[in-house]
């Protein structure tokens, strides 16, 4: 039987507080904080010990039950018998009983009980008054068809155990999805910050060109149109700076929400500082390896496979419930009555105390036994047949859901690999375009110094260079986003960042997280 526990995550490498690495929040620190504090994940986390208690509840069906009771009774019945000494028969009885009842995994139900009583009355025919009686009885009922065997009777326990494992897999799946959300949001914010830097650089270039044109106009070298072109370009670029800053602030708010960073937190602010985007990823898992890992390690697939197993258990139980109930019943008991013949009294007159009844119980002077079978079978048995059909349809539903999820996992792996591959191609092209744009701009600036070019051409080439850098960082961010989605689709994104799930109970042999 498992004990209640709460899951947790740990980093394989040391990761300090979120601010330990300096002003920038690293990706691994963001992941660690999200897994630790995200409230949506906390809700899923609390479902794990909640479902874990179902097994203890199911196991409790086999716990022994203590029963006890006491009774006082008085019967007074009018009588017209000629032999009666009084006008009414009076009978008094005090009784008590205590016993243990238990159900076993084989289906056997047993009851061991001790009963004792004291009876008295005014009947002239009673030779023993008061009468003390003791009874020790063992009742056994063993199903022979329906509800027979450990597999059937422990179905509830197995379903509860699998339900607890499913809750753990759902939690781990939610954790992996949260990690993917955090990683994607982190890359989006890092990209937006880089784009903002590019837009600010573009505005700076326009500002420098405007200052130069104004000086040249004052010297009578260039016409006023050169100044106006630079001013127009600067206004347009400053607008792009504002839009880029807005994007940074919006994406920062999204990441703050995922990491549960609220007012008063040292990291709270309009913009969350992140590290620059890392270089392009190197090797990408091949299609066969990626799909094999997804089918083997994804927690949502594991949870669905457990659901199929649960449906198998329900189907087997429903099939057993079609059988008639045929019980073997047996009773064995010892009983004793207090009383010995009173000295000097007639043969039918006895006397005795309570301890006499207890003392004579082991002698076995009074005993009882019974054995037999009892058949119970509902005519038509429609309810059991309907439940069996339901279990069959539910099994088909579970299998269909599993196949659908396996297909979705395959498509997610393929789509993520395509995203990574195409993004890497875009990075290579963007780097070539950036190099060409930089060379062309440098040449055009030299022509401008020599009076062979104008502001329009320089501003146009500046825009092309900045756009190339923006496209490059967008492609780089998309490559890392695709890789994050790929490893999540494979069920390995936590492992990839050195984060392991500390889940499970060491006493549970089927625990998949040990």
Short mmCIF file of C-alpha atoms in Angstrom, two decimals:
data_model
loop_
_atom_site.label_atom_id
_atom_site.label_comp_id
_atom_site.label_asym_id
_atom_site.label_seq_id
_atom_site.Cartn_x
_atom_site.Cartn_y
_atom_site.Cartn_z
CA UNK A 1 0.00 0.00 0.00
CA UNK A 2 1.37 3.38 -0.94
CA UNK A 3 1.74 6.32 1.38
CA UNK A 4 0.59 9.85 0.60
CA UNK A 5 3.37 11.90 -0.98
CA UNK A 6 3.89 15.04 -2.98
CA UNK A 7 6.00 15.01 -6.14
CA UNK A 8 8.86 17.39 -6.73
CA UNK A 9 11.49 18.29 -9.28
CA UNK A 10 15.23 18.55 -8.84
CA UNK A 11 18.04 19.82 -11.03
CA UNK A 12 20.88 17.46 -11.75
CA UNK A 13 23.25 20.44 -11.72
CA UNK A 14 23.25 23.09 -9.05
CA UNK A 15 20.95 25.99 -9.80
CA UNK A 16 20.81 28.74 -7.23
CA UNK A 17 18.17 31.42 -6.71
CA UNK A 18 16.79 33.11 -9.77
CA UNK A 19 19.04 36.12 -9.33
CA UNK A 20 22.21 34.13 -8.58
CA UNK A 21 23.54 34.35 -12.13
CA UNK A 22 23.40 38.14 -12.22
CA UNK A 23 20.85 40.49 -13.75
CA UNK A 24 19.77 38.01 -16.43
CA UNK A 25 17.39 35.14 -15.70
CA UNK A 26 18.79 32.01 -17.32
CA UNK A 27 16.55 29.51 -19.05
CA UNK A 28 17.28 26.76 -16.54
CA UNK A 29 16.48 29.12 -13.67
CA UNK A 30 13.23 30.05 -15.37
CA UNK A 31 12.34 26.37 -15.80
CA UNK A 32 13.19 25.58 -12.19
CA UNK A 33 11.11 28.48 -10.91
CA UNK A 34 8.15 27.62 -13.13
CA UNK A 35 8.12 24.00 -11.98
CA UNK A 36 8.37 25.10 -8.38
CA UNK A 37 5.82 27.91 -8.28
CA UNK A 38 3.37 27.69 -11.19
CA UNK A 39 -0.09 27.37 -9.65
CA UNK A 40 -1.61 25.46 -12.57
CA UNK A 41 1.05 22.81 -12.02
CA UNK A 42 0.38 22.91 -8.27
CA UNK A 43 -3.26 22.02 -8.93
CA UNK A 44 -2.20 18.96 -10.91
CA UNK A 45 0.36 18.14 -8.24
CA UNK A 46 -2.27 18.04 -5.51
CA UNK A 47 -4.28 15.52 -7.52
CA UNK A 48 -1.48 12.97 -7.12
CA UNK A 49 -1.76 12.32 -3.34
CA UNK A 50 -5.52 12.73 -3.68
CA UNK A 51 -5.71 9.81 -6.10
CA UNK A 52 -3.13 7.92 -4.04
CA UNK A 53 -5.62 7.68 -1.17
CA UNK A 54 -8.01 5.70 -3.38
CA UNK A 55 -5.77 2.65 -3.02
CA UNK A 56 -5.91 2.82 0.77
CA UNK A 57 -9.69 3.13 0.55
CA UNK A 58 -9.90 0.09 -1.73
CA UNK A 59 -7.57 -1.96 0.47
CA UNK A 60 -9.73 -1.13 3.48
CA UNK A 61 -12.42 -3.42 2.07
CA UNK A 62 -10.31 -6.33 3.40
CA UNK A 63 -9.80 -4.86 6.86
CA UNK A 64 -11.36 -6.75 9.78
CA UNK A 65 -14.48 -5.20 11.27
CA UNK A 66 -15.32 -5.35 14.96
CA UNK A 67 -18.99 -5.62 15.86
CA UNK A 68 -20.52 -5.43 19.32
CA UNK A 69 -23.97 -4.98 20.74
CA UNK A 70 -26.11 -5.25 23.88
CA UNK A 71 -29.84 -5.72 24.34
CA UNK A 72 -32.39 -5.72 27.15
CA UNK A 73 -35.82 -7.22 26.48
CA UNK A 74 -39.06 -7.78 28.41
CA UNK A 75 -42.02 -9.82 27.15
CA UNK A 76 -45.27 -9.98 29.11
CA UNK A 77 -47.96 -12.15 27.51
CA UNK A 78 -51.43 -12.70 29.04
CA UNK A 79 -52.26 -16.39 29.47
CA UNK A 80 -55.33 -18.50 30.30
CA UNK A 81 -53.42 -21.71 30.98
CA UNK A 82 -54.71 -23.76 33.93
CA UNK A 83 -51.12 -24.53 34.95
CA UNK A 84 -50.01 -20.91 34.99
CA UNK A 85 -49.31 -19.45 38.38
CA UNK A 86 -49.96 -15.91 37.26
CA UNK A 87 -52.21 -14.19 34.75
CA UNK A 88 -49.33 -13.37 32.36
CA UNK A 89 -46.11 -15.03 31.23
CA UNK A 90 -43.17 -12.77 31.91
CA UNK A 91 -39.79 -13.25 30.20
CA UNK A 92 -36.76 -11.04 30.71
CA UNK A 93 -33.57 -11.22 28.68
CA UNK A 94 -30.24 -9.42 28.81
CA UNK A 95 -27.83 -10.16 25.95
CA UNK A 96 -24.56 -9.04 24.48
CA UNK A 97 -22.45 -10.04 21.54
CA UNK A 98 -19.04 -9.21 20.08
CA UNK A 99 -17.40 -10.44 16.93
CA UNK A 100 -14.97 -9.97 14.07
CA UNK A 101 -16.02 -9.94 10.42
CA UNK A 102 -13.60 -9.96 7.51
CA UNK A 103 -13.64 -10.28 3.76
CA UNK A 104 -10.66 -11.94 2.08
CA UNK A 105 -9.20 -11.55 -1.40
CA UNK A 106 -10.46 -15.01 -2.41
CA UNK A 107 -14.01 -13.81 -1.85
CA UNK A 108 -14.34 -15.66 1.44
CA UNK A 109 -16.35 -13.83 4.08
CA UNK A 110 -15.90 -14.97 7.66
CA UNK A 111 -17.48 -14.03 10.95
CA UNK A 112 -16.32 -15.14 14.41
CA UNK A 113 -18.69 -14.07 17.16
CA UNK A 114 -19.29 -14.61 20.85
CA UNK A 115 -22.80 -14.22 22.23
CA UNK A 116 -23.95 -14.36 25.82
CA UNK A 117 -27.33 -13.85 27.52
CA UNK A 118 -29.21 -13.99 30.79
CA UNK A 119 -32.88 -15.00 30.73
CA UNK A 120 -35.44 -15.23 33.51
CA UNK A 121 -39.20 -15.47 33.85
CA UNK A 122 -42.15 -16.72 35.86
CA UNK A 123 -42.81 -19.95 33.98
CA UNK A 124 -43.47 -22.92 36.26
CA UNK A 125 -41.92 -25.25 33.71
CA UNK A 126 -38.49 -23.62 33.81
CA UNK A 127 -36.11 -25.73 35.85
CA UNK A 128 -33.31 -23.15 35.60
CA UNK A 129 -34.00 -19.54 36.46
CA UNK A 130 -32.09 -17.43 35.69
CA UNK A 131 -30.47 -19.10 32.67
CA UNK A 132 -27.02 -18.06 31.44
CA UNK A 133 -26.13 -19.11 27.91
CA UNK A 134 -22.87 -18.62 25.93
CA UNK A 135 -22.29 -19.23 22.22
CA UNK A 136 -19.10 -19.16 20.13
CA UNK A 137 -19.85 -19.38 16.41
CA UNK A 138 -17.86 -19.24 13.16
CA UNK A 139 -19.74 -18.44 9.92
CA UNK A 140 -18.04 -18.85 6.53
CA UNK A 141 -19.28 -17.99 3.04
CA UNK A 142 -17.11 -18.79 0.01
CA UNK A 143 -18.28 -17.84 -3.51
CA UNK A 144 -17.73 -20.62 -6.04
CA UNK A 145 -18.61 -18.76 -9.26
CA UNK A 146 -19.41 -15.05 -9.13
CA UNK A 147 -16.98 -13.00 -6.99
CA UNK A 148 -14.57 -15.92 -6.65
CA UNK A 149 -10.80 -15.40 -6.66
CA UNK A 150 -8.28 -12.70 -5.95
CA UNK A 151 -8.28 -11.25 -9.48
CA UNK A 152 -11.96 -10.37 -9.20
CA UNK A 153 -12.05 -9.23 -5.60
CA UNK A 154 -8.95 -7.07 -5.88
CA UNK A 155 -10.14 -5.32 -9.03
CA UNK A 156 -10.95 -2.19 -7.04
CA UNK A 157 -7.46 -2.14 -5.51
CA UNK A 158 -5.76 -2.56 -8.89
CA UNK A 159 -7.93 0.13 -10.44
CA UNK A 160 -7.07 2.49 -7.59
CA UNK A 161 -3.36 1.74 -7.95
CA UNK A 162 -3.47 2.37 -11.67
CA UNK A 163 -5.50 5.53 -11.08
CA UNK A 164 -2.75 6.79 -8.77
CA UNK A 165 -0.10 6.03 -11.41
CA UNK A 166 -2.20 7.77 -14.04
CA UNK A 167 -2.39 10.85 -11.81
CA UNK A 168 1.40 10.86 -11.57
CA UNK A 169 1.74 10.61 -15.35
CA UNK A 170 -0.78 13.41 -15.83
CA UNK A 171 1.24 15.54 -13.44
CA UNK A 172 4.50 14.79 -15.24
CA UNK A 173 2.85 15.51 -18.60
CA UNK A 174 1.58 18.85 -17.27
CA UNK A 175 5.08 19.61 -15.99
CA UNK A 176 6.61 18.88 -19.40
CA UNK A 177 4.01 21.03 -21.12
CA UNK A 178 4.64 23.85 -18.66
CA UNK A 179 8.38 23.55 -19.27
CA UNK A 180 7.71 23.84 -23.01
CA UNK A 181 5.53 26.91 -22.42
CA UNK A 182 8.25 28.51 -20.30
CA UNK A 183 10.95 27.68 -22.84
CA UNK A 184 8.94 29.04 -25.77
CA UNK A 185 8.04 32.20 -23.84
CA UNK A 186 11.69 32.62 -22.85
CA UNK A 187 12.88 32.36 -26.48
CA UNK A 188 10.13 34.73 -27.62
CA UNK A 189 11.19 37.30 -25.05
CA UNK A 190 14.88 36.90 -25.89
CA UNK A 191 14.04 37.35 -29.58
CA UNK A 192 11.92 40.43 -28.84
CA UNK A 193 14.73 41.98 -26.78
CA UNK A 194 17.17 41.38 -29.65
CA UNK A 195 14.70 42.88 -32.14
CA UNK A 196 14.31 45.89 -29.85
CA UNK A 197 18.09 46.31 -29.83
CA UNK A 198 18.09 46.17 -33.65
CA UNK A 199 15.31 48.75 -33.86
CA UNK A 200 17.14 51.04 -31.44
CA UNK A 201 20.31 50.64 -33.52
CA UNK A 202 18.30 51.50 -36.64
CA UNK A 203 16.96 54.66 -34.97
CA UNK A 204 20.46 55.60 -33.88
CA UNK A 205 21.73 55.28 -37.46
CA UNK A 206 18.89 57.45 -38.71
CA UNK A 207 19.62 60.01 -36.00
CA UNK A 208 23.29 60.16 -36.99
CA UNK A 209 22.38 60.52 -40.65
CA UNK A 210 19.94 63.34 -39.80
CA UNK A 211 22.60 65.17 -37.83
CA UNK A 212 25.05 64.83 -40.73
CA UNK A 213 22.51 66.03 -43.29
CA UNK A 214 21.62 69.03 -41.18
CA UNK A 215 25.29 69.97 -40.99
CA UNK A 216 25.69 69.52 -44.74
CA UNK A 217 22.52 71.53 -45.41
CA UNK A 218 23.88 74.32 -43.21
CA UNK A 219 27.05 74.25 -45.24
CA UNK A 220 25.02 74.37 -48.46
CA UNK A 221 26.25 70.96 -49.61
CA UNK A 222 22.88 69.12 -49.79
CA UNK A 223 19.31 70.27 -50.39
CA UNK A 224 16.63 70.39 -47.70
CA UNK A 225 15.06 67.21 -49.10
CA UNK A 226 17.98 65.21 -47.67
CA UNK A 227 17.11 66.51 -44.21
CA UNK A 228 13.43 65.75 -44.68
CA UNK A 229 14.17 62.17 -45.81
CA UNK A 230 16.30 61.56 -42.72
CA UNK A 231 13.64 63.07 -40.46
CA UNK A 232 10.92 60.88 -42.02
CA UNK A 233 13.05 57.77 -41.67
CA UNK A 234 13.84 58.60 -38.05
CA UNK A 235 10.14 59.01 -37.20
CA UNK A 236 9.27 55.70 -38.85
CA UNK A 237 12.09 53.91 -37.05
CA UNK A 238 11.17 55.42 -33.68
CA UNK A 239 7.66 54.07 -34.18
CA UNK A 240 9.16 50.62 -34.78
CA UNK A 241 11.16 51.04 -31.57
CA UNK A 242 7.95 51.72 -29.65
CA UNK A 243 6.26 48.66 -31.19
CA UNK A 244 9.29 46.50 -30.38
CA UNK A 245 9.34 47.78 -26.80
CA UNK A 246 5.63 47.03 -26.49
CA UNK A 247 6.28 43.48 -27.72
CA UNK A 248 9.05 43.04 -25.14
CA UNK A 249 6.82 44.25 -22.31
CA UNK A 250 3.92 42.03 -23.43
CA UNK A 251 6.08 38.91 -23.69
CA UNK A 252 7.75 39.74 -20.38
CA UNK A 253 4.31 39.83 -18.73
CA UNK A 254 3.52 36.40 -20.19
CA UNK A 255 6.71 34.91 -18.77
CA UNK A 256 6.15 36.61 -15.40
CA UNK A 257 2.74 34.95 -15.24
CA UNK A 258 4.11 31.49 -16.07
CA UNK A 259 6.77 31.87 -13.36
CA UNK A 260 4.30 33.28 -10.81
CA UNK A 261 6.41 36.44 -10.37
CA UNK A 262 4.25 38.99 -8.58
CA UNK A 263 4.71 42.47 -7.15
CA UNK A 264 7.30 42.49 -4.42
CA UNK A 265 9.42 39.81 -6.10
CA UNK A 266 13.00 40.94 -6.89
CA UNK A 267 12.47 39.86 -10.49
CA UNK A 268 9.24 41.80 -10.92
CA UNK A 269 9.34 44.69 -13.36
CA UNK A 270 8.07 45.88 -16.72
CA UNK A 271 10.77 43.89 -18.53
CA UNK A 272 12.23 40.56 -17.40
CA UNK A 273 15.91 40.31 -18.27
CA UNK A 274 16.89 37.18 -20.19
CA UNK A 275 20.08 35.81 -21.63
CA UNK A 276 20.77 36.34 -25.36
CA UNK A 277 19.64 33.60 -27.69
CA UNK A 278 22.17 30.73 -27.78
CA UNK A 279 23.93 29.76 -31.04
CA UNK A 280 22.09 27.59 -33.54
CA UNK A 281 21.51 24.03 -32.28
CA UNK A 282 23.84 21.34 -33.52
CA UNK A 283 22.67 17.77 -34.03
CA UNK A 284 18.93 17.14 -34.18
CA UNK A 285 17.49 13.71 -33.24
CA UNK A 286 16.68 11.61 -36.29
CA UNK A 287 13.08 10.72 -37.13
CA UNK A 288 13.27 7.08 -36.04
CA UNK A 289 15.04 7.83 -32.76
CA UNK A 290 12.73 10.73 -31.98
CA UNK A 291 9.57 8.70 -32.60
CA UNK A 292 10.89 5.74 -30.61
CA UNK A 293 11.65 8.02 -27.68
CA UNK A 294 8.20 9.62 -27.90
CA UNK A 295 6.40 6.26 -27.87
CA UNK A 296 8.50 5.02 -24.98
CA UNK A 297 8.80 8.06 -22.72
CA UNK A 298 5.87 10.43 -23.20
CA UNK A 299 3.89 10.46 -19.95
CA UNK A 300 0.56 11.07 -21.69
CA UNK A 301 1.06 7.88 -23.72
CA UNK A 302 1.97 5.96 -20.58
CA UNK A 303 -1.16 7.28 -18.91
CA UNK A 304 -3.30 6.14 -21.85
CA UNK A 305 -1.74 2.67 -21.80
CA UNK A 306 -2.62 2.40 -18.14
CA UNK A 307 -6.16 3.42 -19.06
CA UNK A 308 -6.33 0.50 -21.50
CA UNK A 309 -5.12 -1.84 -18.74
CA UNK A 310 -7.78 -0.45 -16.43
CA UNK A 311 -10.43 -1.12 -19.04
CA UNK A 312 -9.16 -4.71 -19.30
CA UNK A 313 -9.63 -5.11 -15.55
CA UNK A 314 -13.14 -3.69 -15.72
CA UNK A 315 -13.99 -5.98 -18.62
CA UNK A 316 -12.77 -9.07 -16.77
CA UNK A 317 -14.74 -8.05 -13.68
CA UNK A 318 -17.90 -7.43 -15.71
CA UNK A 319 -17.50 -10.84 -17.35
CA UNK A 320 -17.30 -12.50 -13.93
CA UNK A 321 -20.47 -10.72 -12.83
CA UNK A 322 -22.43 -12.59 -15.54
CA UNK A 323 -22.06 -15.81 -13.55
CA UNK A 324 -24.69 -16.95 -11.05
CA UNK A 325 -23.76 -16.56 -7.43
CA UNK A 326 -23.16 -19.97 -5.91
CA UNK A 327 -21.93 -19.80 -2.33
CA UNK A 328 -20.59 -22.53 -0.10
CA UNK A 329 -21.80 -21.72 3.42
CA UNK A 330 -20.69 -23.33 6.67
CA UNK A 331 -21.29 -22.73 10.36
CA UNK A 332 -19.52 -24.22 13.35
CA UNK A 333 -20.41 -23.33 16.90
CA UNK A 334 -20.12 -24.25 20.57
CA UNK A 335 -22.82 -23.41 23.08
CA UNK A 336 -23.13 -23.89 26.79
CA UNK A 337 -25.82 -23.40 29.40
CA UNK A 338 -25.17 -22.72 33.07
CA UNK A 339 -26.71 -25.07 35.55
CA UNK A 340 -26.34 -28.26 37.52
CA UNK A 341 -29.02 -30.23 39.29
CA UNK A 342 -29.77 -28.59 42.60
CA UNK A 343 -28.83 -30.82 45.55
CA UNK A 344 -31.92 -32.44 47.09
CA UNK A 345 -34.20 -30.90 44.46
CA UNK A 346 -36.35 -32.70 41.84
CA UNK A 347 -34.56 -33.84 38.65
CA UNK A 348 -35.88 -30.98 36.61
CA UNK A 349 -34.67 -28.27 38.93
CA UNK A 350 -31.20 -26.80 38.25
CA UNK A 351 -29.13 -23.89 39.38
CA UNK A 352 -26.00 -22.13 38.07
CA UNK A 353 -24.13 -18.85 37.68
CA UNK A 354 -22.75 -16.96 34.67
CA UNK A 355 -19.25 -18.35 35.05
CA UNK A 356 -20.69 -21.86 34.76
CA UNK A 357 -21.80 -21.13 31.19
CA UNK A 358 -18.35 -19.82 30.29
CA UNK A 359 -16.56 -22.70 31.97
CA UNK A 360 -18.56 -25.36 30.19
CA UNK A 361 -18.15 -23.82 26.73
CA UNK A 362 -14.79 -25.53 25.95
CA UNK A 363 -16.19 -28.92 26.94
CA UNK A 364 -18.24 -29.02 23.77
CA UNK A 365 -21.30 -30.51 25.43
CA UNK A 366 -23.37 -28.31 23.19
CA UNK A 367 -22.33 -27.76 19.61
CA UNK A 368 -23.75 -27.01 16.20
CA UNK A 369 -22.61 -27.23 12.61
CA UNK A 370 -24.13 -26.69 9.23
CA UNK A 371 -22.92 -26.80 5.63
CA UNK A 372 -24.60 -26.19 2.33
CA UNK A 373 -24.78 -24.18 -0.87
CA UNK A 374 -26.88 -21.19 -1.84
CA UNK A 375 -27.70 -20.16 -5.42
CA UNK A 376 -28.63 -16.62 -6.42
CA UNK A 377 -29.27 -15.67 -10.03
CA UNK A 378 -31.37 -12.80 -11.40
CA UNK A 379 -33.71 -13.98 -14.13
CA UNK A 380 -32.66 -12.40 -17.40
CA UNK A 381 -29.47 -10.97 -15.86
CA UNK A 382 -29.90 -7.89 -18.03
CA UNK A 383 -27.99 -5.48 -15.81
CA UNK A 384 -24.84 -7.63 -15.79
CA UNK A 385 -25.03 -8.12 -19.55
CA UNK A 386 -25.41 -4.37 -20.11
CA UNK A 387 -22.42 -3.64 -17.86
CA UNK A 388 -20.33 -6.15 -19.81
CA UNK A 389 -21.26 -4.44 -23.08
CA UNK A 390 -20.41 -1.07 -21.53
CA UNK A 391 -17.01 -2.36 -20.44
CA UNK A 392 -16.37 -3.61 -23.96
CA UNK A 393 -17.23 -0.25 -25.52
CA UNK A 394 -15.09 1.57 -22.96
CA UNK A 395 -12.17 -0.70 -23.83
CA UNK A 396 -12.59 0.17 -27.51
CA UNK A 397 -12.75 3.87 -26.59
CA UNK A 398 -9.50 3.59 -24.63
CA UNK A 399 -7.74 1.77 -27.50
CA UNK A 400 -8.97 4.32 -30.03
CA UNK A 401 -7.79 7.18 -27.81
CA UNK A 402 -4.38 5.55 -27.44
CA UNK A 403 -3.99 5.08 -31.19
CA UNK A 404 -5.08 8.68 -31.78
CA UNK A 405 -2.55 9.99 -29.27
CA UNK A 406 0.24 7.85 -30.77
CA UNK A 407 -0.58 9.31 -34.18
CA UNK A 408 -0.62 12.83 -32.75
CA UNK A 409 2.76 12.21 -31.10
CA UNK A 410 4.21 11.09 -34.43
CA UNK A 411 2.90 14.20 -36.19
CA UNK A 412 4.18 16.46 -33.41
CA UNK A 413 7.65 14.94 -33.73
CA UNK A 414 7.63 15.34 -37.51
CA UNK A 415 6.32 18.90 -37.36
CA UNK A 416 8.91 19.95 -34.78
CA UNK A 417 11.73 18.41 -36.82
CA UNK A 418 10.53 20.31 -39.89
CA UNK A 419 10.42 23.55 -37.89
CA UNK A 420 13.98 23.02 -36.68
CA UNK A 421 15.32 22.05 -40.12
CA UNK A 422 13.70 24.93 -41.99
CA UNK A 423 14.72 27.42 -39.31
CA UNK A 424 18.35 26.32 -39.64
CA UNK A 425 18.11 26.90 -43.40
CA UNK A 426 16.65 30.36 -42.75
CA UNK A 427 19.52 31.16 -40.37
CA UNK A 428 22.09 30.30 -43.04
CA UNK A 429 20.32 32.46 -45.64
CA UNK A 430 19.84 35.33 -43.18
CA UNK A 431 23.55 35.28 -42.31
CA UNK A 432 24.46 35.48 -46.00
CA UNK A 433 21.97 38.31 -46.56
CA UNK A 434 23.25 40.15 -43.47
CA UNK A 435 26.85 39.92 -44.67
CA UNK A 436 25.91 41.18 -48.15
CA UNK A 437 23.76 43.97 -46.73
CA UNK A 438 26.55 45.09 -44.41
CA UNK A 439 29.07 45.13 -47.26
CA UNK A 440 26.70 47.04 -49.55
CA UNK A 441 25.90 49.59 -46.83
CA UNK A 442 29.59 50.17 -46.11
CA UNK A 443 30.25 50.78 -49.79
CA UNK A 444 27.29 53.14 -50.07
CA UNK A 445 28.46 55.13 -47.05
CA UNK A 446 31.79 55.65 -48.75
CA UNK A 447 29.95 56.86 -51.85
CA UNK A 448 27.92 59.20 -49.64
CA UNK A 449 31.09 60.70 -48.20
CA UNK A 450 32.31 61.29 -51.73
CA UNK A 451 28.99 62.93 -52.69
CA UNK A 452 28.09 60.10 -55.07
CA UNK A 453 25.05 58.84 -53.14
CA UNK A 454 22.06 60.22 -51.23
CA UNK A 455 20.12 59.67 -48.03
CA UNK A 456 17.40 57.63 -49.71
CA UNK A 457 19.79 54.89 -50.80
CA UNK A 458 21.65 54.85 -47.49
CA UNK A 459 18.42 54.65 -45.49
CA UNK A 460 17.14 51.86 -47.73
CA UNK A 461 20.32 49.84 -47.26
CA UNK A 462 20.22 50.44 -43.51
CA UNK A 463 16.65 49.07 -43.45
CA UNK A 464 17.74 46.00 -45.39
CA UNK A 465 20.60 45.34 -42.98
CA UNK A 466 18.37 45.71 -39.91
CA UNK A 467 15.68 43.52 -41.51
CA UNK A 468 18.31 40.86 -42.21
CA UNK A 469 19.35 40.89 -38.59
CA UNK A 470 15.71 40.72 -37.45
CA UNK A 471 15.05 37.77 -39.77
CA UNK A 472 18.18 36.07 -38.53
CA UNK A 473 17.20 36.35 -34.88
CA UNK A 474 13.64 35.27 -35.72
CA UNK A 475 14.98 32.17 -37.50
CA UNK A 476 17.32 31.48 -34.57
CA UNK A 477 14.46 31.79 -32.08
CA UNK A 478 12.26 29.54 -34.24
CA UNK A 479 15.01 26.91 -34.35
CA UNK A 480 15.22 26.83 -30.57
CA UNK A 481 11.42 26.88 -30.30
CA UNK A 482 11.21 23.93 -32.68
CA UNK A 483 13.84 22.05 -30.70
CA UNK A 484 11.95 22.73 -27.45
CA UNK A 485 8.75 21.37 -29.01
CA UNK A 486 10.62 18.38 -30.42
CA UNK A 487 12.02 17.32 -27.06
CA UNK A 488 8.64 17.86 -25.41
CA UNK A 489 7.06 15.70 -28.12
CA UNK A 490 9.70 13.07 -27.30
CA UNK A 491 8.97 13.33 -23.57
CA UNK A 492 12.57 14.38 -22.86
CA UNK A 493 12.49 18.16 -22.45
CA UNK A 494 12.99 18.05 -18.67
CA UNK A 495 15.78 15.50 -18.99
CA UNK A 496 17.38 17.63 -21.69
CA UNK A 497 17.79 20.50 -19.22
CA UNK A 498 19.03 18.27 -16.40
CA UNK A 499 15.72 18.24 -14.52
CA UNK A 500 14.46 14.96 -13.13
CA UNK A 501 11.15 14.12 -11.50
CA UNK A 502 11.41 12.88 -7.92
CA UNK A 503 8.17 10.90 -7.95
CA UNK A 504 6.99 7.68 -6.44
CA UNK A 505 6.89 5.50 -3.38
CA UNK A 506 9.76 3.08 -2.83
CA UNK A 507 7.32 0.48 -1.48
CA UNK A 508 5.44 0.32 -4.79
CA UNK A 509 7.08 -2.20 -7.09
CA UNK A 510 5.19 -0.92 -10.13
CA UNK A 511 6.27 2.67 -9.56
CA UNK A 512 7.67 3.85 -12.94
CA UNK A 513 9.48 6.89 -11.50
CA UNK A 514 11.96 5.14 -9.24
#
